[in-house]
PDB file of C-alpha atoms in Angstrom:
ATOM      1  CA  MET A 140      36.588   6.186 -12.333  1.00 82.00           C
ATOM      2  CA  LYS A 141      33.841   9.344 -13.452  1.00 84.00           C
ATOM      3  CA  VAL A 142      32.595   7.357 -16.241  1.00 87.00           C
ATOM      4  CA  ASN A 143      31.579   4.408 -13.984  1.00 90.00           C
ATOM      5  CA  ARG A 144      30.122   7.232 -11.030  1.00 92.00           C
ATOM      6  CA  LEU A 145      28.364   8.985 -13.952  1.00 91.00           C
ATOM      7  CA  ASP A 146      26.903   5.660 -15.309  1.00 91.00           C
ATOM      8  CA  VAL A 147      25.572   4.399 -11.813  1.00 93.00           C
ATOM      9  CA  ASP A 148      24.031   8.122 -11.586  1.00 93.00           C
ATOM     10  CA  LEU A 149      22.217   7.781 -14.883  1.00 93.00           C
ATOM     11  CA  ASP A 150      20.833   4.039 -13.958  1.00 93.00           C
ATOM     12  CA  ASN A 151      19.785   5.096 -10.786  1.00 94.00           C
ATOM     13  CA  ARG A 152      17.788   8.030 -12.646  1.00 94.00           C
ATOM     14  CA  LEU A 153      16.546   5.811 -15.104  1.00 94.00           C
ATOM     15  CA  ASN A 154      15.623   3.112 -12.058  1.00 95.00           C
ATOM     16  CA  LYS A 155      13.270   6.292 -10.318  1.00 94.00           C
ATOM     17  CA  LEU A 156      11.708   7.570 -13.530  1.00 93.00           C
ATOM     18  CA  GLU A 157      10.485   3.970 -14.083  1.00 94.00           C
ATOM     19  CA  GLY A 158       9.579   3.120 -10.328  1.00 94.00           C
ATOM     20  CA  GLU A 159       7.973   6.287  -9.658  1.00 94.00           C
ATOM     21  CA  TYR A 160       6.298   7.259 -12.608  1.00 92.00           C
ATOM     22  CA  GLU A 161       6.073   4.103 -14.831  1.00 92.00           C
ATOM     23  CA  LEU A 162       8.170   5.874 -17.801  1.00 91.00           C
ATOM     24  CA  SER A 163      10.924   4.705 -20.008  1.00 92.00           C
ATOM     25  CA  PHE A 164      13.264   7.243 -21.014  1.00 92.00           C
ATOM     26  CA  GLU A 165      12.034   7.257 -24.736  1.00 91.00           C
ATOM     27  CA  ALA A 166       8.483   7.629 -23.705  1.00 92.00           C
ATOM     28  CA  ALA A 167       9.206  10.548 -20.791  1.00 90.00           C
ATOM     29  CA  ARG A 168      11.275  12.325 -23.745  1.00 88.00           C
ATOM     30  CA  THR A 169       8.759  12.546 -26.229  1.00 90.00           C
ATOM     31  CA  GLN A 170       5.691  12.691 -23.629  1.00 90.00           C
ATOM     32  CA  TYR A 171       7.671  15.932 -21.996  1.00 86.00           C
ATOM     33  CA  PRO A 172       9.592  17.383 -24.478  1.00 83.00           C
ATOM     34  CA  LEU A 173      11.690  20.105 -22.888  1.00 79.00           C
ATOM     35  CA  HIS A 174      10.526  23.859 -23.363  1.00 82.00           C
ATOM     36  CA  VAL A 175      12.719  25.587 -20.909  1.00 80.00           C
ATOM     37  CA  ASP A 176      16.128  26.678 -21.590  1.00 87.00           C
ATOM     38  CA  LEU A 177      18.431  24.148 -19.503  1.00 86.00           C
ATOM     39  CA  ASP A 178      20.586  26.872 -17.657  1.00 91.00           C
ATOM     40  CA  GLU A 179      17.019  28.174 -16.768  1.00 91.00           C
ATOM     41  CA  GLY A 180      15.859  24.742 -15.866  1.00 89.00           C
ATOM     42  CA  ARG A 181      18.668  24.634 -13.202  1.00 92.00           C
ATOM     43  CA  LYS A 182      18.018  28.205 -11.692  1.00 95.00           C
ATOM     44  CA  ARG A 183      14.487  27.496 -11.134  1.00 93.00           C
ATOM     45  CA  VAL A 184      15.382  23.943  -9.591  1.00 94.00           C
ATOM     46  CA  LYS A 185      17.909  25.955  -7.159  1.00 97.00           C
ATOM     47  CA  LEU A 186      15.293  28.472  -6.424  1.00 97.00           C
ATOM     48  CA  ILE A 187      12.629  25.871  -5.690  1.00 97.00           C
ATOM     49  CA  LYS A 188      14.729  23.927  -3.416  1.00 96.00           C
ATOM     50  CA  MET A 189      15.734  27.084  -1.585  1.00 96.00           C
ATOM     51  CA  ALA A 190      12.064  28.000  -1.442  1.00 96.00           C
ATOM     52  CA  ILE A 191      11.752  24.818   0.826  1.00 93.00           C
ATOM     53  CA  GLU A 192      14.216  24.833   2.778  1.00 94.00           C
ATOM     54  CA  GLU A 193      13.423  28.656   4.168  1.00 94.00           C
ATOM     55  CA  LEU A 194       9.928  26.828   4.803  1.00 92.00           C
ATOM     56  CA  GLY A 195      11.545  25.079   7.650  1.00 91.00           C
ATOM     57  CA  THR A 196      10.672  21.818   9.293  1.00 90.00           C
ATOM     58  CA  VAL A 197       7.381  19.813   9.211  1.00 87.00           C
ATOM     59  CA  ASN A 198       5.646  19.252  12.198  1.00 91.00           C
ATOM     60  CA  VAL A 199       4.896  15.536  11.181  1.00 87.00           C
ATOM     61  CA  GLY A 200       2.251  15.215  14.127  1.00 94.00           C
ATOM     62  CA  ALA A 201       0.172  17.546  12.710  1.00 94.00           C
ATOM     63  CA  ILE A 202      -2.205  15.303  10.876  1.00 93.00           C
ATOM     64  CA  GLU A 203      -2.546  13.244  13.426  1.00 95.00           C
ATOM     65  CA  GLU A 204      -3.312  16.562  15.791  1.00 96.00           C
ATOM     66  CA  TYR A 205      -5.758  17.675  13.638  1.00 97.00           C
ATOM     67  CA  ASP A 206      -7.970  14.666  13.894  1.00 96.00           C
ATOM     68  CA  ARG A 207      -7.813  14.342  17.802  1.00 97.00           C
ATOM     69  CA  VAL A 208      -8.667  18.210  17.764  1.00 98.00           C
ATOM     70  CA  ARG A 209     -11.413  17.337  14.763  1.00 98.00           C
ATOM     71  CA  GLU A 210     -12.828  14.570  16.540  1.00 98.00           C
ATOM     72  CA  ARG A 211     -13.116  16.675  19.841  1.00 98.00           C
ATOM     73  CA  TYR A 212     -14.922  19.410  18.365  1.00 98.00           C
ATOM     74  CA  GLU A 213     -17.684  16.992  16.684  1.00 97.00           C
ATOM     75  CA  PHE A 214     -17.957  15.563  19.870  1.00 97.00           C
ATOM     76  CA  LEU A 215     -18.638  18.783  21.588  1.00 97.00           C
ATOM     77  CA  MET A 216     -20.843  19.610  18.883  1.00 97.00           C
ATOM     78  CA  THR A 217     -23.085  17.112  19.387  1.00 96.00           C
ATOM     79  CA  GLN A 218     -23.227  17.713  22.928  1.00 96.00           C
ATOM     80  CA  LYS A 219     -24.096  21.119  22.478  1.00 94.00           C
ATOM     81  CA  GLN A 220     -26.956  20.544  20.000  1.00 94.00           C
ATOM     82  CA  ASP A 221     -28.144  17.592  22.499  1.00 92.00           C
ATOM     83  CA  LEU A 222     -28.345  20.558  25.491  1.00 92.00           C
ATOM     84  CA  GLU A 223     -30.467  22.950  22.925  1.00 86.00           C
TER      85      GLU A 223
END
């Protein structure tokens, strides 16, 4: 049972590697050799994940809000220049 689960996990990771990065496992291994100890790498990943969690929630509407406010600002600046 555990072997099957690990095999499925490996297949998923290989598919993600090819889908997102367009790399085969062999190409990734030769192009990006590990320069970090595996345990050190795991610690770094854990610290980065914790730092991301500490950032809190993301305001997904911020980009739209920024665009709206920028357009309003540009409009008002044009109006101001017309009055001068």
